[in-house]
CSV table of C-alpha atoms in Angstrom, one decimal:
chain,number,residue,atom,x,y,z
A,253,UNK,CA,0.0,0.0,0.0
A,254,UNK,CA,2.6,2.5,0.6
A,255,UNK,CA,4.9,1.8,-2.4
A,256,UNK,CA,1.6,2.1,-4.7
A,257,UNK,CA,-0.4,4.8,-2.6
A,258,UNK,CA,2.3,6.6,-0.6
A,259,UNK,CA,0.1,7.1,2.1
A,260,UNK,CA,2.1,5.4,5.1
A,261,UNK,CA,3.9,8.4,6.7
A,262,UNK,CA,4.1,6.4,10.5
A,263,UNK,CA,3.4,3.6,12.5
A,264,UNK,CA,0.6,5.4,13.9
A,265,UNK,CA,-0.9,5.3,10.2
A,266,UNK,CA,-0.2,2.2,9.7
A,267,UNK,CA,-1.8,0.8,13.2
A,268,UNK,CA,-5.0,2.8,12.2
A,269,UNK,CA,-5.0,0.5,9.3
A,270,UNK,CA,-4.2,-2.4,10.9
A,271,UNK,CA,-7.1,-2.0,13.3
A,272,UNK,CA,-9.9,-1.2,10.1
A,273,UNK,CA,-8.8,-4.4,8.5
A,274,UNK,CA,-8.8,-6.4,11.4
A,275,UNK,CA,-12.5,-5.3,13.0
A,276,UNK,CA,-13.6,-7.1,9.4
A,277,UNK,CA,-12.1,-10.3,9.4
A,278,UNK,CA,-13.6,-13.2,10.8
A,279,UNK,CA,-11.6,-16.4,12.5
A,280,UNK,CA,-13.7,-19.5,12.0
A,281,UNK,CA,-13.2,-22.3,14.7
A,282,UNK,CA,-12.5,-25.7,13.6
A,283,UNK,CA,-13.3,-29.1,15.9
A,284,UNK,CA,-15.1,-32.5,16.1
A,285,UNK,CA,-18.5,-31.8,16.5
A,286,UNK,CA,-19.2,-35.2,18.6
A,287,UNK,CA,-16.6,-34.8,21.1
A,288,UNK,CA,-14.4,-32.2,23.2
A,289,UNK,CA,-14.9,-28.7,23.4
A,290,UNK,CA,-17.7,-27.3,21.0
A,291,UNK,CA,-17.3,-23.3,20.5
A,292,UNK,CA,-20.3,-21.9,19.7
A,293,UNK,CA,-22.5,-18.9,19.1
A,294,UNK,CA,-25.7,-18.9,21.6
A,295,UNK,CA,-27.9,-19.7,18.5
A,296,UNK,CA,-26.0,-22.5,17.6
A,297,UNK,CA,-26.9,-24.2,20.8
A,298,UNK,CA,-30.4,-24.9,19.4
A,299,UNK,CA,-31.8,-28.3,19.9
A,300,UNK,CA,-28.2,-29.2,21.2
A,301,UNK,CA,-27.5,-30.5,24.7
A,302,UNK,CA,-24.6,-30.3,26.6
A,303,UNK,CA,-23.1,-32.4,29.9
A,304,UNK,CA,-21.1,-29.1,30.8
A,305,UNK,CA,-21.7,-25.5,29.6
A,306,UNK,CA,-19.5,-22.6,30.1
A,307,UNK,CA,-20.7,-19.3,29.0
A,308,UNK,CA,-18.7,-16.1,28.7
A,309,UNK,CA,-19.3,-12.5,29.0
A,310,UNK,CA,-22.8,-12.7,30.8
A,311,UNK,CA,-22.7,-9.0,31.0
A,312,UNK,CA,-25.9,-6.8,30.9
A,313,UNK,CA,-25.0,-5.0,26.9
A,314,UNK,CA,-23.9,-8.3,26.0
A,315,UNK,CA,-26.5,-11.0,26.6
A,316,UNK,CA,-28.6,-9.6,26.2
A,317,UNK,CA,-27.6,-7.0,23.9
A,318,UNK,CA,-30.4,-5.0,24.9
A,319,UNK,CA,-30.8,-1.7,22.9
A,320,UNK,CA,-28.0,-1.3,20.4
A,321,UNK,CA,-29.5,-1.7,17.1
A,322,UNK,CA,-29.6,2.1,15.1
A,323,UNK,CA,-32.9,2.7,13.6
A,324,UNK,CA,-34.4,6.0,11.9
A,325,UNK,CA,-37.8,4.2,12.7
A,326,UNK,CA,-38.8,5.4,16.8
A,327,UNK,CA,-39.5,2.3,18.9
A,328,UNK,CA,-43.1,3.6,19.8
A,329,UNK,CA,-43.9,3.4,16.2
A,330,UNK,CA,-42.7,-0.2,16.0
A,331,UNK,CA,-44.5,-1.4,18.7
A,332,UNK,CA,-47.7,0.4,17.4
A,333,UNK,CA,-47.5,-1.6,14.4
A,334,UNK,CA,-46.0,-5.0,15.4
A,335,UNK,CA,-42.7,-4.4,13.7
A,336,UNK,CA,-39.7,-6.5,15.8
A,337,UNK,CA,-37.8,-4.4,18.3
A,338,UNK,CA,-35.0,-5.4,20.4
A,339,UNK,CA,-37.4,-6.7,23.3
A,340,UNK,CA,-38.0,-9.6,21.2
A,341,UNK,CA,-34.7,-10.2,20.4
A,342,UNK,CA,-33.5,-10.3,24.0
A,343,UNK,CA,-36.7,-12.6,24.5
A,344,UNK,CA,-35.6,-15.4,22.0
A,345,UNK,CA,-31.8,-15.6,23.6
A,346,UNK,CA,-33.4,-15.7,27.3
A,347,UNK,CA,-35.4,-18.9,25.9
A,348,UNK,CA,-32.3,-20.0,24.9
A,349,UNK,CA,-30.0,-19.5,27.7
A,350,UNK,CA,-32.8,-21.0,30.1
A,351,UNK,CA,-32.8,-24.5,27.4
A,352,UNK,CA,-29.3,-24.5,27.4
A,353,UNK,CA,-29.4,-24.5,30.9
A,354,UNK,CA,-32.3,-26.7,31.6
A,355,UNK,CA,-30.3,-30.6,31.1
A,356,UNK,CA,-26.6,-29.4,31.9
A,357,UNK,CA,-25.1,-31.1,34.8
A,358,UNK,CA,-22.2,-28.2,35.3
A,359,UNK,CA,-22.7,-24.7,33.6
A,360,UNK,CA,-20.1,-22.3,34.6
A,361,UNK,CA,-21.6,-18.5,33.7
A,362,UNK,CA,-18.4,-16.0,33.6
A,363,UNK,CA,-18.9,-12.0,33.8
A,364,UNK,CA,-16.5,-9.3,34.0
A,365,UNK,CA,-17.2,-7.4,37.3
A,366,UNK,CA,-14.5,-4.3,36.3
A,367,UNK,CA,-17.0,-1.2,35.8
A,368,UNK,CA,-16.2,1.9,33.9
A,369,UNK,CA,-17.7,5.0,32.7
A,370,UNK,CA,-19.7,3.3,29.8
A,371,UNK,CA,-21.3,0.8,32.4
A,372,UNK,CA,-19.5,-2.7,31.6
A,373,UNK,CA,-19.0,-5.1,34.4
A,374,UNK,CA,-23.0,-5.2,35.7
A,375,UNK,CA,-23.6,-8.6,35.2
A,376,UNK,CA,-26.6,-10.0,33.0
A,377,UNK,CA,-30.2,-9.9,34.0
A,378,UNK,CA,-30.3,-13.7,32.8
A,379,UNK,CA,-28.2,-14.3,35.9
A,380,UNK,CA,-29.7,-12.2,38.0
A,381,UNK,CA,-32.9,-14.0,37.3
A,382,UNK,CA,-31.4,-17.4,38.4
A,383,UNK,CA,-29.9,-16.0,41.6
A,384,UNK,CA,-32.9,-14.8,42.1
A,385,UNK,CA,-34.6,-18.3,41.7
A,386,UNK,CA,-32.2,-19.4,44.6
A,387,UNK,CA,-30.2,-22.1,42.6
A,388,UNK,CA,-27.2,-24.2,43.7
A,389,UNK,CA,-25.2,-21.8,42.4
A,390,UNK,CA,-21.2,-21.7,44.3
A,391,UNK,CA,-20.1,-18.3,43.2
A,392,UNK,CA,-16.2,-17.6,42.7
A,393,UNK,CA,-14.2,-14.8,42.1
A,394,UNK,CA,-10.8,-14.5,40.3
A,395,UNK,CA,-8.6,-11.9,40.3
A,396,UNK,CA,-5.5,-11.4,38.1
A,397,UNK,CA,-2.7,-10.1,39.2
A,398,UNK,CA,-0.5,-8.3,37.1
A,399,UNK,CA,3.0,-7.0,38.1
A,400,UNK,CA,3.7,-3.6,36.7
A,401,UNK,CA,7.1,-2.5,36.0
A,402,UNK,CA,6.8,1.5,37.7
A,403,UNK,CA,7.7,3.4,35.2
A,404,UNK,CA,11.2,5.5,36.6
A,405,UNK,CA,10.7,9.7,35.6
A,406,UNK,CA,13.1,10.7,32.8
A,407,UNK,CA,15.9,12.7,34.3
A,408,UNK,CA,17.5,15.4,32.3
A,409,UNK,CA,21.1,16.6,33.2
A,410,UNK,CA,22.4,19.5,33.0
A,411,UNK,CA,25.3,19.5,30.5
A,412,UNK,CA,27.4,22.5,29.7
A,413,UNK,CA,25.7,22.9,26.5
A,414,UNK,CA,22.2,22.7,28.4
A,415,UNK,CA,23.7,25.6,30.9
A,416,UNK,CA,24.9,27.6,28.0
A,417,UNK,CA,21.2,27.2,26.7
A,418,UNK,CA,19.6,28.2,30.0
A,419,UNK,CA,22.1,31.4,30.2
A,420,UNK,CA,20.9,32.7,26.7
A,421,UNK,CA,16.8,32.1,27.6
A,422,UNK,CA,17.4,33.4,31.2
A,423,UNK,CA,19.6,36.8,30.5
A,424,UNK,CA,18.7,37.3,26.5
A,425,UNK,CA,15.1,35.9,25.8
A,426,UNK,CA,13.9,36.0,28.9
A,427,UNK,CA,11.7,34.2,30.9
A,428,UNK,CA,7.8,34.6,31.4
A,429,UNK,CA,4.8,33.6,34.1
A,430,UNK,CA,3.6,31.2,32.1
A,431,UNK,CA,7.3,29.4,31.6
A,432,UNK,CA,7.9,29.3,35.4
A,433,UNK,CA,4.4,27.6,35.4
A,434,UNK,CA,5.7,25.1,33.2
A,435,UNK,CA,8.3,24.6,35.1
A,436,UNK,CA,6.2,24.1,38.6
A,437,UNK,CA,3.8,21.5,36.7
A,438,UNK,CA,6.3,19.5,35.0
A,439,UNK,CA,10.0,20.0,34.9
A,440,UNK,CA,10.4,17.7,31.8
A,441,UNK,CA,7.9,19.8,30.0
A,442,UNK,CA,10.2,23.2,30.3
A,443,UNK,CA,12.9,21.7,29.6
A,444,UNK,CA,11.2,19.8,26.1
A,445,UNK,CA,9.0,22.9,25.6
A,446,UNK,CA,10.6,26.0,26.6
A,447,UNK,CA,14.8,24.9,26.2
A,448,UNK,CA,14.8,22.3,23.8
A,449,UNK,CA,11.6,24.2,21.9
A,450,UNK,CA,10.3,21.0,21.0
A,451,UNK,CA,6.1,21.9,20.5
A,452,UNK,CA,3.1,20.2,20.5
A,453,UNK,CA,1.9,18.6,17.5
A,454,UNK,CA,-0.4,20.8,16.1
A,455,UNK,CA,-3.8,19.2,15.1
A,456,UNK,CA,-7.0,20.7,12.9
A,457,UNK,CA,-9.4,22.0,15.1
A,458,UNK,CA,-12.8,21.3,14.3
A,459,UNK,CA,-14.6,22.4,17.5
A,460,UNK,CA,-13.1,25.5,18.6
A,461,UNK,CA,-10.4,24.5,22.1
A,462,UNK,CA,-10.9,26.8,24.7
A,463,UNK,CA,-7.4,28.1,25.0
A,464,UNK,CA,-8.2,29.2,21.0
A,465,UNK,CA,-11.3,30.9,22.4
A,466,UNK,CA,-9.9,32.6,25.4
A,467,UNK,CA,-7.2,33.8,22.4
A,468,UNK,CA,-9.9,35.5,20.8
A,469,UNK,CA,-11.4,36.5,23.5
A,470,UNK,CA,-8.3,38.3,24.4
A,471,UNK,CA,-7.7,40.0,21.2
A,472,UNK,CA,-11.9,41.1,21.1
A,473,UNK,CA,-11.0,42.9,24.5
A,474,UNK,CA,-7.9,44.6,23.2
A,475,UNK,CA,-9.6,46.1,20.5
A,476,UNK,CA,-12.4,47.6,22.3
A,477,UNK,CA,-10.3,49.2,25.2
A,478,UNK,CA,-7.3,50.2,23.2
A,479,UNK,CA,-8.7,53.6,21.9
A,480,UNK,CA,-9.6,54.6,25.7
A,481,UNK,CA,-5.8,54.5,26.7
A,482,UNK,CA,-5.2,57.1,29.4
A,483,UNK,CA,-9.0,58.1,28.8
A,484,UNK,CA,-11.9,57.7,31.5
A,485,UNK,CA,-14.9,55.9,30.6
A,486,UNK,CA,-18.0,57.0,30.2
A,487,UNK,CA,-21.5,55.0,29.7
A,488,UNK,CA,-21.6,55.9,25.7
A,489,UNK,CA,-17.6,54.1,25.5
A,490,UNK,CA,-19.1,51.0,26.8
A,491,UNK,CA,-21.9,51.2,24.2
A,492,UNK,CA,-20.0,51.9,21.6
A,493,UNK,CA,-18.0,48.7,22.1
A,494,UNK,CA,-21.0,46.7,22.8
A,495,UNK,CA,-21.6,47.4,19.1
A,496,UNK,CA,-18.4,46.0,18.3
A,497,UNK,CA,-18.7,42.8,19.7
A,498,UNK,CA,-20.1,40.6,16.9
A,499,UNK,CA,-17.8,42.2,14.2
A,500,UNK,CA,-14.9,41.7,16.7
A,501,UNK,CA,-15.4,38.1,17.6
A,502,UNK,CA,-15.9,37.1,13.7
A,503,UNK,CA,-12.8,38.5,13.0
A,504,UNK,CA,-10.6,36.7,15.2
A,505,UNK,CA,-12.3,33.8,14.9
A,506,UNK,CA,-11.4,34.0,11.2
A,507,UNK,CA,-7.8,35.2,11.9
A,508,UNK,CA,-7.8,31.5,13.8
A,509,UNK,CA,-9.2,29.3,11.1
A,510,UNK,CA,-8.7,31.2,8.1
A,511,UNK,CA,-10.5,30.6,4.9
A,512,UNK,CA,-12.8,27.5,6.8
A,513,UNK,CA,-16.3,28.1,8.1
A,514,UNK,CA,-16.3,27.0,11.1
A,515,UNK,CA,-19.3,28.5,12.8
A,516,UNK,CA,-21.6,25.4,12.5
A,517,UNK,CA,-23.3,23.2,14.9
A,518,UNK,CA,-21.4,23.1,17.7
A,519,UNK,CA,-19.0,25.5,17.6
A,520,UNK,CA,-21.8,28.2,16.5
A,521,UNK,CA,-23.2,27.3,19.9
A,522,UNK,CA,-19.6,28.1,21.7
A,523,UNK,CA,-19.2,31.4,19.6
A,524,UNK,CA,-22.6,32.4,20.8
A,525,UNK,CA,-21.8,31.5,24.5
A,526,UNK,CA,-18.5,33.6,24.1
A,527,UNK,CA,-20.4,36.7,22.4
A,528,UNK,CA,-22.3,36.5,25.8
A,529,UNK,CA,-19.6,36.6,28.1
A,530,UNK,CA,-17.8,39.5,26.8
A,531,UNK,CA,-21.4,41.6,27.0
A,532,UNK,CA,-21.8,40.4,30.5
A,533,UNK,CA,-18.5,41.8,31.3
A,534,UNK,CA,-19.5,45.1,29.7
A,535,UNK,CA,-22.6,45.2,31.4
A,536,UNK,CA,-20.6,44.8,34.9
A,537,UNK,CA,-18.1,47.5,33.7
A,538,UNK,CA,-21.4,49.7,33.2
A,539,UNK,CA,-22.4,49.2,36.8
A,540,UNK,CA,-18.7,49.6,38.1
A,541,UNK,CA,-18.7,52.9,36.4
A,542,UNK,CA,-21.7,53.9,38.4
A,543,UNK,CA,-19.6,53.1,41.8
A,544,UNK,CA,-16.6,55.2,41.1
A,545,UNK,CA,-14.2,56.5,37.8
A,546,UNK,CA,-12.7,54.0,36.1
A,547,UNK,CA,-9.7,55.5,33.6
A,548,UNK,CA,-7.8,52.9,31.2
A,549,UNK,CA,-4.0,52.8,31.6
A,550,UNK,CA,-2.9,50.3,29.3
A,551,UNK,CA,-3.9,47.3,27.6
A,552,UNK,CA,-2.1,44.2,26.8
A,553,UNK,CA,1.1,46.1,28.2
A,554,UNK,CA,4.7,44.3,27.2
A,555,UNK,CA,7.2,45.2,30.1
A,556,UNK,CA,10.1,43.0,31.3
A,557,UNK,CA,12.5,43.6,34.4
A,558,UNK,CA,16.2,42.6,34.9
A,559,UNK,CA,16.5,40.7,38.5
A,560,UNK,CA,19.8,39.7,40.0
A,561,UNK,CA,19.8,36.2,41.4
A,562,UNK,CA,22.8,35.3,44.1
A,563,UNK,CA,25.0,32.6,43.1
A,564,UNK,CA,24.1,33.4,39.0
A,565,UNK,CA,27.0,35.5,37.3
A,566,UNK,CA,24.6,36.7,35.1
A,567,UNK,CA,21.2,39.3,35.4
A,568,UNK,CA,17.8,37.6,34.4
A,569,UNK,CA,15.4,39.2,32.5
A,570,UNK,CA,11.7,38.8,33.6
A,571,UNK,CA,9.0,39.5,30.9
A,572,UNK,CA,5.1,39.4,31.1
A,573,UNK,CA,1.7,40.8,29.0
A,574,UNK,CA,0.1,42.6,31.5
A,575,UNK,CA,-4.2,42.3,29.9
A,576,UNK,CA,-5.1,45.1,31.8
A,577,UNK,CA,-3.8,48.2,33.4
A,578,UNK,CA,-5.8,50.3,35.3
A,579,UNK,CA,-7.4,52.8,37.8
A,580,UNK,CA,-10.5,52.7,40.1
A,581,UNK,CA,-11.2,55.5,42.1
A,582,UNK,CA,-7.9,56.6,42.2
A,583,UNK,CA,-6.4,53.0,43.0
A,584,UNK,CA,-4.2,51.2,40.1
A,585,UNK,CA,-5.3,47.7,39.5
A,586,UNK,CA,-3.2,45.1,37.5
A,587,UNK,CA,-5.4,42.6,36.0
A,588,UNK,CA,-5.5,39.2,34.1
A,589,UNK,CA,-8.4,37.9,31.9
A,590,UNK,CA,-8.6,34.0,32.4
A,591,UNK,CA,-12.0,32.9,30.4
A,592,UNK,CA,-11.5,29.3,32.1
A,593,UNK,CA,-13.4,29.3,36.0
A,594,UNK,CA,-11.1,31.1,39.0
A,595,UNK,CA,-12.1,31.3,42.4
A,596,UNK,CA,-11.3,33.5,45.2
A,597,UNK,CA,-9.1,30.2,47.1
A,598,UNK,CA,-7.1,30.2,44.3
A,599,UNK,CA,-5.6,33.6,44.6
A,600,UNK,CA,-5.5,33.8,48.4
A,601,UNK,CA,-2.4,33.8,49.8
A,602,UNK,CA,-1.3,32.3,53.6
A,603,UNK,CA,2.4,32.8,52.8
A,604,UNK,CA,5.1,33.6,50.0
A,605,UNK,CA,6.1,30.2,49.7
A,606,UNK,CA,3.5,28.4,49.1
A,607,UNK,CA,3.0,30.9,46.1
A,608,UNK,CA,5.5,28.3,44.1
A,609,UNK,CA,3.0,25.6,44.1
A,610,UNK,CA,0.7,24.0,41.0
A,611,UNK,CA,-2.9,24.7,43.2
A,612,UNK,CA,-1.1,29.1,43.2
A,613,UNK,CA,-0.3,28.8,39.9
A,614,UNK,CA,-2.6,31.8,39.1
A,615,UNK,CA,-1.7,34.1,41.9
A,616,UNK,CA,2.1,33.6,41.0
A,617,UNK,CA,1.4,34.9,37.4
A,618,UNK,CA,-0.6,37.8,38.6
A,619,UNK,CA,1.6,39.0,41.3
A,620,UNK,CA,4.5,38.4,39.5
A,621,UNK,CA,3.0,41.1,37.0
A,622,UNK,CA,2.6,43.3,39.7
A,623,UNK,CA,6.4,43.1,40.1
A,624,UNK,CA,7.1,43.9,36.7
A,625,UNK,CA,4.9,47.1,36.6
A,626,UNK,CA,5.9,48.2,40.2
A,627,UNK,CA,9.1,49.8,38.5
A,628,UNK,CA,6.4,52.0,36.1
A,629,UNK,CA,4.5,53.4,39.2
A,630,UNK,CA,5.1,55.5,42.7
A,631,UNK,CA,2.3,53.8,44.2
A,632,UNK,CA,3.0,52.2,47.0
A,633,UNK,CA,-0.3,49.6,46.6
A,634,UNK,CA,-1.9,48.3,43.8
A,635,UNK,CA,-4.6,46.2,43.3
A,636,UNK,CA,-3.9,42.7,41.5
A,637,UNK,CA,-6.6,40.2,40.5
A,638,UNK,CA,-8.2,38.5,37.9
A,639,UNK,CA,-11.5,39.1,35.8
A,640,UNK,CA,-13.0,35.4,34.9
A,641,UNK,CA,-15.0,35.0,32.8
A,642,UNK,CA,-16.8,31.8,34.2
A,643,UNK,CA,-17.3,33.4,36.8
A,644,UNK,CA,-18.3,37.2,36.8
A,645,UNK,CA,-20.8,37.5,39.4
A,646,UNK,CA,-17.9,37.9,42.1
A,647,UNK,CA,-16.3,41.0,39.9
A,648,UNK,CA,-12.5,41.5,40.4
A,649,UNK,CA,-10.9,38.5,42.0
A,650,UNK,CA,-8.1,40.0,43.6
A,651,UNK,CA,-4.9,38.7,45.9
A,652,UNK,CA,-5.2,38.5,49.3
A,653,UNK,CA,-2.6,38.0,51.6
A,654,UNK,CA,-2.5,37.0,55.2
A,655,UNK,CA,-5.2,34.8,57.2
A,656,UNK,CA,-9.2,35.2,58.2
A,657,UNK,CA,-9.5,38.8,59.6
A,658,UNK,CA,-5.9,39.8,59.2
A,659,UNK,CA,-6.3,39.2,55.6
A,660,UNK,CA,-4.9,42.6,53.0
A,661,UNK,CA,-6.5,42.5,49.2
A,662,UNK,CA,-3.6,45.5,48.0
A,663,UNK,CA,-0.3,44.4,47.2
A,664,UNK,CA,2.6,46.9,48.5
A,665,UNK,CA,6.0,46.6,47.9
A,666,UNK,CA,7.2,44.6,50.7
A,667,UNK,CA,4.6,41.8,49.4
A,668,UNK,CA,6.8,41.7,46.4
A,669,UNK,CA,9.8,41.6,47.9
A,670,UNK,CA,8.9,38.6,49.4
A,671,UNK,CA,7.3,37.2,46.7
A,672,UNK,CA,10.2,37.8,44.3
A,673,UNK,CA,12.7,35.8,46.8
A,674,UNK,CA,10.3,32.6,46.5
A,675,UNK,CA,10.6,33.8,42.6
A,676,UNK,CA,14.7,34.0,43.0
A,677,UNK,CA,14.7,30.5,44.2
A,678,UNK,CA,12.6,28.3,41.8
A,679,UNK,CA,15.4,30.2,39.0
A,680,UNK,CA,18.2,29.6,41.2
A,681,UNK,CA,16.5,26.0,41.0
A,682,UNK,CA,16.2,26.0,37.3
A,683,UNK,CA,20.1,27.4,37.2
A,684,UNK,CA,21.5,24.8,39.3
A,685,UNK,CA,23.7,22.7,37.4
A,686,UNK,CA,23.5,20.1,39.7
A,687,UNK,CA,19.7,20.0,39.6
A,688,UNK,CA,19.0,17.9,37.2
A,689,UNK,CA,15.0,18.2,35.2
A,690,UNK,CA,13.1,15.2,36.8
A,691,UNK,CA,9.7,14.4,35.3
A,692,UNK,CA,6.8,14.8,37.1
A,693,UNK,CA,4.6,11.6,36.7
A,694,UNK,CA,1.8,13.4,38.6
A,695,UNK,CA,1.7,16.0,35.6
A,696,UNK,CA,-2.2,16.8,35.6
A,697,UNK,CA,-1.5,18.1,31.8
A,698,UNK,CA,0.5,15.1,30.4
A,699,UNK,CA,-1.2,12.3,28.3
């Protein structure tokens, strides 16, 4: 096939093949039909006794099948006029089952008892039914035991090349929020990902992914706040971009699946439920605006930071998107857009350290843009938080440090300065030449 067709890129291919040709062939048994072991399909058995039976797989789905067979006709219609449904099939194998039972002296009746999502592993209603008639019936359970090989986390050392690599990310290219997360979920992935720059596969989409969506999302916002830079806004601003929305959203949905119509079935449905979001969130920012002035700053703000690390010969350069940038009643907020759900827990802090953690994975990336926009400001508090959009009912999500009624929502500079030595140390981590990258098995992103 693939010296006439060519179509045989990988094994993967190939396997896919493999698996189409094989769900079509058939394997026909072969015995002597007057003696030893007699395999047989349950309609087979007709008319046919047997000493000893053994039937497999009497699993509810399987005998009987119940209802699996497809049919444009509805099953109301069929029984209306006395066409054959699947009752009467499961009818004609329960006769059998019970004759086949009836003059067997042993009949062993195996079922899996493993369950999973789709249901498997409730045994049939045949044997319920027998159980039920309170038949000598010795029930036994076996269990096999396999003995898996744990599988040992690749380790990653540092070479001098690798070092020479991490110098020229950490002090030229510089390193963002979202590659220290990396980092804090998987080791192995940052170093695949963000050294080695080994990507993802990329696939067709053809129901738009959330991460696309909050992309869009993203870009929608941009556009409707960027011509109110360094402007207050006023009721008529928020209408005006309410107007915008639909002509907004199309666009980037086509900058992310260029020339394909995507907007059909159930990603129309998606599109719409995004569309909504973003007017809910203007409809918020309309009542905000009745609480207090709200002036833009900045949007989508690029700023980096050079931060010197003891024990590393060399400055590191820190660099972030800031979404949002701006003032409420005089207070400068610092704010993230995350169109997945966020909760207040997840942006409350106890201490510093345990900032550096996967279930702080949000707080770290918004307070570590507070650090990179605290050298653009004299205040000596800001505001940092999030805006999600799953769920805008509690407003601004925003950091709070400390415990119960001790608890502070503004982040002053001696917050950072804590923060950023818990920041100094995971880099100092990632430095270490004697720190090798250790995979994390317990990566909740890996597949």
């Amino acid at each position: 096939m693939n010296e006439e067709y060519g179509y045989l890129e990988d094994m993967k291919t190939l396997f896919v093949f493999y698996q189409q040709i094989l769900h079509n062939e058939k394997i026909s048994f072969k015995g002597e039909p007057l003696s030893g072991l007699q395999l047989m399909g349950m309609l087979e058995t007709r008319a046919i006794d047997f000493s000893t039976v053994i039937i497999t797989s009497v699993n509810e789905g399987v005998l009987p099948k119940g209802k699996t067979d497809n049919s444009f006709i509805p099953f109301d219609i069929k029984k209306h006029f006395k066409m054959p449904t699947y009752q009467e099939k499961d009818a004609i194998f329960s006769y059998h089952f019970q004759r086949l039972l009836q003059r067997a002296n042993d009949v062993y009746l195996v079922y899996n008892t493993e369950t999973n999502s789709y249901g498997s592993g409730e045994k049939s209603r045949f044997l319920t039914r027998i159980l039920f008639e309170n038949q000598n019936i010795v029930p036994y359970v076996v269990g096999v035991k396999n003995k898996v090989n744990e599988r040992k986390p690749l380790c990653i050392k540092k070479t001098p090349e690798l070092q020479n690599r991490l110098r020229e990310i950490f002090e030229k290219e510089g390193i963002s929020a979202s590659a220290l997360a990396s980092y804090i979920y998987n080791p192995l992935t940052f170093y695949e990902q963000r050294v080695m720059r080994v990507k993802e596969q990329t696939e067709i989409e053809e129901i738009i992914a959330s991460n696309t969506m909050g992309s869009v999302v993203h870009g929608v916002l941009e556009d409707l706040y960027k011509p109110f830079e360094g402007k207050f806004l006023q009721e008529n601003h928020l209408e005006e971009m309410e107007k915008k929305i639909l002509s907004l959203l199309e666009k980037y949905v086509e900058k992310y699946f260029p020339n394909r119509n995507v907007l059909l079935g159930k990603n129309k449905l998606i599109f719409e439920v995004t569309e909504h979001y973003v007017k809910r969130f203007l409809k918020q920012e309309r009542q905000n605006l009745r609480k207090g002035k709200l002036k833009m700053i900045a949007t989508e703000k690029e700023i980096e930071r050079t931060l010197h690390i003891e024990g590393v010969d060399f400055s590191v350069k820190i660099r972030g998107i800031i979404d949002r940038i701006d003032e409420f009643d005089g207070k400068l907020r610092i704010i993230d857009y995350k169109t997945g759900k966020v909760q207040q827990s997840d942006l409350n802090i106890s201490d510093f350290e345990t900032v550096i953690s996967q279930e702080k994975i949000k707080a770290m990336q918004i307070l570590l843009y507070a650090y990179l926009y605290a050298e653009n400001t004299t205040e000596t508090e800001v505001e940092a938080g999030i805006f999600s959009f799953k769920n805008l009912s509690a407003g601004l999500l925003r950091i709070g440090v400390g415990r119960g009624r001790a608890k502070q929502y503004g982040v002053n500079s001696e917050n950072i300065a804590d923060f950023m030595n818990s920041i100094k140390e995971i880099i100092a981590e990632i430095l270490n030449p004697d720190i090798p990258f250790v995979e994390n098995l317990n990566d909740p992103f890996s597949v």
